[in-house]
Tab-separated table of C-alpha atoms in Angstrom:
chain	number	residue	atom	x	y	z
A	254	UNK	CA	-1.589	4.695	-17.458
A	255	UNK	CA	-1.014	0.693	-18.505
A	256	UNK	CA	1.163	-1.570	-16.046
A	257	UNK	CA	4.612	-2.777	-17.485
A	258	UNK	CA	4.787	-5.952	-18.247
A	259	UNK	CA	7.253	-6.088	-15.679
A	260	UNK	CA	5.891	-4.142	-13.041
A	261	UNK	CA	4.313	-4.445	-10.256
A	262	UNK	CA	0.482	-4.926	-9.767
A	263	UNK	CA	-1.341	-1.600	-10.645
A	264	UNK	CA	-3.803	0.612	-9.294
A	265	UNK	CA	-5.466	3.918	-8.874
A	266	UNK	CA	-3.241	4.016	-5.882
A	267	UNK	CA	0.574	3.823	-5.129
A	268	UNK	CA	2.786	3.736	-1.853
A	269	UNK	CA	5.933	5.406	-2.259
A	270	UNK	CA	8.089	3.838	0.443
A	271	UNK	CA	11.679	3.390	1.369
A	272	UNK	CA	12.453	0.617	3.893
A	273	UNK	CA	15.088	-0.654	1.717
A	274	UNK	CA	18.072	-2.596	2.580
A	275	UNK	CA	20.424	-0.983	0.657
A	276	UNK	CA	21.599	1.811	1.239
A	277	UNK	CA	21.546	3.413	-2.426
A	278	UNK	CA	17.847	2.716	-3.709
A	279	UNK	CA	17.114	3.451	-0.004
A	280	UNK	CA	18.090	7.211	-0.031
A	281	UNK	CA	17.056	7.959	-4.009
A	282	UNK	CA	13.832	5.738	-2.916
A	283	UNK	CA	13.237	8.254	-0.064
A	284	UNK	CA	14.369	11.610	-1.882
A	285	UNK	CA	11.481	10.972	-4.143
A	286	UNK	CA	9.103	10.813	-1.158
A	287	UNK	CA	9.728	14.642	0.262
A	288	UNK	CA	9.340	15.358	-3.531
A	289	UNK	CA	6.310	13.444	-3.588
A	290	UNK	CA	5.576	15.431	-0.628
A	291	UNK	CA	6.612	18.845	-0.163
A	292	UNK	CA	5.450	19.692	-4.654
A	293	UNK	CA	2.518	21.662	-3.877
A	294	UNK	CA	1.407	20.391	-7.247
A	295	UNK	CA	-0.038	17.344	-5.027
A	296	UNK	CA	-1.505	18.544	-2.101
A	297	UNK	CA	-4.202	17.091	-1.475
A	298	UNK	CA	-3.838	13.834	-3.748
A	299	UNK	CA	-0.297	12.380	-1.948
A	300	UNK	CA	-0.984	11.766	1.284
A	301	UNK	CA	1.882	10.289	3.654
A	302	UNK	CA	0.374	7.813	6.663
A	303	UNK	CA	1.549	5.065	8.402
A	304	UNK	CA	3.167	1.955	7.545
A	305	UNK	CA	3.687	-1.054	9.265
A	306	UNK	CA	5.870	-3.771	7.509
A	307	UNK	CA	5.445	-7.372	9.329
A	308	UNK	CA	5.917	-10.406	8.305
A	309	UNK	CA	7.318	-14.119	9.681
A	310	UNK	CA	10.387	-14.224	11.218
A	311	UNK	CA	11.628	-17.021	8.391
A	312	UNK	CA	15.842	-17.008	8.408
A	313	UNK	CA	15.062	-15.042	5.380
A	314	UNK	CA	12.551	-12.460	6.414
A	315	UNK	CA	14.696	-11.974	10.139
A	316	UNK	CA	18.128	-10.924	7.231
A	317	UNK	CA	16.159	-9.002	5.574
A	318	UNK	CA	14.532	-6.667	8.249
A	319	UNK	CA	18.227	-6.660	10.103
A	320	UNK	CA	19.627	-5.507	6.917
A	321	UNK	CA	16.395	-3.053	6.313
A	322	UNK	CA	16.447	-1.511	9.794
A	323	UNK	CA	20.332	-0.994	9.737
A	324	UNK	CA	19.999	0.877	6.785
A	325	UNK	CA	16.985	2.927	8.189
A	326	UNK	CA	19.426	3.960	11.142
A	327	UNK	CA	22.537	4.675	9.047
A	328	UNK	CA	20.589	7.325	7.661
A	329	UNK	CA	18.516	8.214	10.869
A	330	UNK	CA	15.895	7.620	9.533
A	331	UNK	CA	12.947	6.959	12.335
A	332	UNK	CA	11.140	3.185	12.814
A	333	UNK	CA	10.008	1.432	15.716
A	334	UNK	CA	9.291	-2.129	16.778
A	335	UNK	CA	6.172	-3.368	17.697
A	336	UNK	CA	6.647	-5.230	20.524
A	337	UNK	CA	2.989	-6.826	21.918
A	338	UNK	CA	-0.503	-6.530	20.538
A	339	UNK	CA	-0.993	-3.636	23.088
A	340	UNK	CA	2.062	-2.099	22.301
A	341	UNK	CA	0.318	-2.036	17.821
A	342	UNK	CA	-3.200	-0.766	20.361
A	343	UNK	CA	-2.297	1.826	21.260
A	344	UNK	CA	0.085	2.799	18.570
A	345	UNK	CA	-2.729	2.048	15.560
A	346	UNK	CA	-6.331	3.079	17.676
A	347	UNK	CA	-7.736	3.584	14.121
A	348	UNK	CA	-6.801	-0.188	13.080
A	349	UNK	CA	-8.627	-1.480	16.745
A	350	UNK	CA	-10.960	-0.346	15.850
A	351	UNK	CA	-11.311	-1.167	11.874
A	352	UNK	CA	-10.938	-4.647	13.994
A	353	UNK	CA	-13.522	-4.502	16.334
A	354	UNK	CA	-16.201	-3.064	12.930
A	355	UNK	CA	-14.774	-6.170	11.435
A	356	UNK	CA	-16.633	-8.075	14.578
A	357	UNK	CA	-19.489	-6.956	15.028
A	358	UNK	CA	-20.466	-7.333	11.132
A	359	UNK	CA	-19.725	-11.394	12.343
A	360	UNK	CA	-16.653	-11.445	10.550
A	361	UNK	CA	-13.517	-13.746	11.860
A	362	UNK	CA	-9.985	-13.733	11.267
A	363	UNK	CA	-8.532	-17.189	10.538
A	364	UNK	CA	-4.833	-16.587	10.582
A	365	UNK	CA	-2.167	-19.127	10.310
A	366	UNK	CA	-1.722	-22.965	9.488
A	367	UNK	CA	-5.775	-22.964	10.908
A	368	UNK	CA	-6.458	-19.764	8.391
A	369	UNK	CA	-4.574	-21.633	5.126
A	370	UNK	CA	-6.302	-23.375	2.427
A	371	UNK	CA	-4.985	-26.848	1.266
A	372	UNK	CA	-8.145	-28.013	-0.488
A	373	UNK	CA	-11.839	-28.376	-0.452
A	374	UNK	CA	-14.953	-30.247	-0.369
A	375	UNK	CA	-17.711	-30.948	-2.913
A	376	UNK	CA	-20.525	-32.571	-2.665
A	377	UNK	CA	-21.900	-35.040	-6.074
A	378	UNK	CA	-22.572	-31.216	-8.108
A	379	UNK	CA	-19.002	-30.133	-8.156
A	380	UNK	CA	-20.455	-27.349	-5.564
A	381	UNK	CA	-17.253	-26.573	-2.641
A	382	UNK	CA	-19.231	-27.170	0.981
A	383	UNK	CA	-15.716	-26.397	2.589
A	384	UNK	CA	-12.444	-25.500	2.914
A	385	UNK	CA	-10.021	-28.107	3.870
A	386	UNK	CA	-7.114	-26.519	6.413
A	387	UNK	CA	-3.601	-27.331	7.188
A	388	UNK	CA	-4.284	-27.760	10.213
A	389	UNK	CA	-7.361	-30.514	9.331
A	390	UNK	CA	-10.095	-28.349	9.659
A	391	UNK	CA	-12.999	-27.079	7.934
A	392	UNK	CA	-14.583	-24.681	7.380
A	393	UNK	CA	-18.136	-24.729	6.169
A	394	UNK	CA	-19.902	-21.880	4.387
A	395	UNK	CA	-22.823	-21.363	1.618
A	396	UNK	CA	-20.535	-19.396	-0.327
A	397	UNK	CA	-16.801	-19.699	-1.080
A	398	UNK	CA	-14.321	-16.148	-2.920
A	399	UNK	CA	-10.844	-17.957	-3.676
A	400	UNK	CA	-9.302	-14.837	-3.753
A	401	UNK	CA	-5.452	-16.206	-4.003
A	402	UNK	CA	-3.979	-14.909	-7.360
A	403	UNK	CA	-1.118	-17.171	-8.118
A	404	UNK	CA	-1.146	-19.426	-5.764
A	405	UNK	CA	-4.627	-20.459	-7.819
A	406	UNK	CA	-3.309	-23.634	-9.058
A	407	UNK	CA	-2.615	-24.816	-6.292
A	408	UNK	CA	-6.065	-24.846	-4.815
A	409	UNK	CA	-8.039	-25.863	-8.120
A	410	UNK	CA	-8.227	-27.631	-11.448
A	411	UNK	CA	-7.377	-24.469	-13.575
A	412	UNK	CA	-5.611	-25.818	-16.483
A	413	UNK	CA	-5.984	-24.010	-19.984
A	414	UNK	CA	-8.730	-21.299	-18.046
A	415	UNK	CA	-7.291	-19.086	-16.040
A	416	UNK	CA	-3.912	-17.135	-16.115
A	417	UNK	CA	-2.327	-15.094	-13.522
A	418	UNK	CA	-1.258	-12.082	-14.167
A	419	UNK	CA	-1.487	-9.419	-11.208
A	420	UNK	CA	-3.044	-9.060	-7.564
A	421	UNK	CA	-6.271	-9.730	-6.635
A	422	UNK	CA	-8.022	-5.932	-5.585
A	423	UNK	CA	-10.612	-5.216	-3.420
A	424	UNK	CA	-12.778	-1.915	-2.669
A	425	UNK	CA	-15.068	-1.043	0.138
A	426	UNK	CA	-17.180	1.746	-0.871
A	427	UNK	CA	-17.087	3.904	2.276
A	428	UNK	CA	-19.570	6.171	3.329
A	429	UNK	CA	-17.858	10.016	4.669
A	430	UNK	CA	-18.406	8.970	8.254
A	431	UNK	CA	-16.798	6.212	8.142
A	432	UNK	CA	-14.322	8.149	5.261
A	433	UNK	CA	-13.497	10.592	8.369
A	434	UNK	CA	-13.088	7.376	10.885
A	435	UNK	CA	-10.554	5.386	9.612
A	436	UNK	CA	-8.880	7.996	7.588
A	437	UNK	CA	-5.439	7.501	9.542
A	438	UNK	CA	-5.900	3.801	9.523
A	439	UNK	CA	-2.095	2.892	8.188
A	440	UNK	CA	-0.678	1.061	5.146
A	441	UNK	CA	-0.096	-2.331	6.533
A	442	UNK	CA	1.292	-5.007	4.395
A	443	UNK	CA	3.039	-8.214	5.088
A	444	UNK	CA	5.340	-10.251	3.771
A	445	UNK	CA	4.574	-13.125	4.259
A	446	UNK	CA	1.698	-13.656	2.763
A	447	UNK	CA	1.679	-10.816	0.287
A	448	UNK	CA	-1.869	-9.126	2.020
A	449	UNK	CA	-1.632	-5.244	1.932
A	450	UNK	CA	-4.366	-2.995	2.504
A	451	UNK	CA	-4.491	0.856	1.933
A	452	UNK	CA	-6.257	3.702	4.135
A	453	UNK	CA	-8.963	5.175	2.669
A	454	UNK	CA	-7.900	9.068	0.307
């Protein structure tokens, strides 16, 4: 089924979630979730999963969190706050394992202002040699992959050359052993950055 022009991103995976601040919408979404979960026709193709939602506690973000958790409380639905990295590690060991595997492969996670790209440095052939960040630091590399979606035009001149119409998707082919190892990863969504990922299914 093709995506509707005013809808969310289209992919082979969909998330049914019900953490909404509006009571009516929350109840409607939860009823839909139960139908998907309990219908035997969807056994083996619908997978309930933990859901981690994170973001900066800006005035907007904090207001949204307060209203949403209050709505969940009114509906007597469980949720819990992850107070620290230690509590997150204990609750979701698969996330920690995935992080450690990335570290072993030499992956670096550069977050916050030090990981926010504001421009690029190029050589005489216009090849990108480094990315400049909000802190003024430089991130050098031999190859750069720009996956900024709708924010691309703020980083490089894109006039009349591209049109961003959806979110960038990335797929990682896993071995059967990796599928088993990471099958209990939670869905992760950061409402401040727009980054999210799905567990293997």
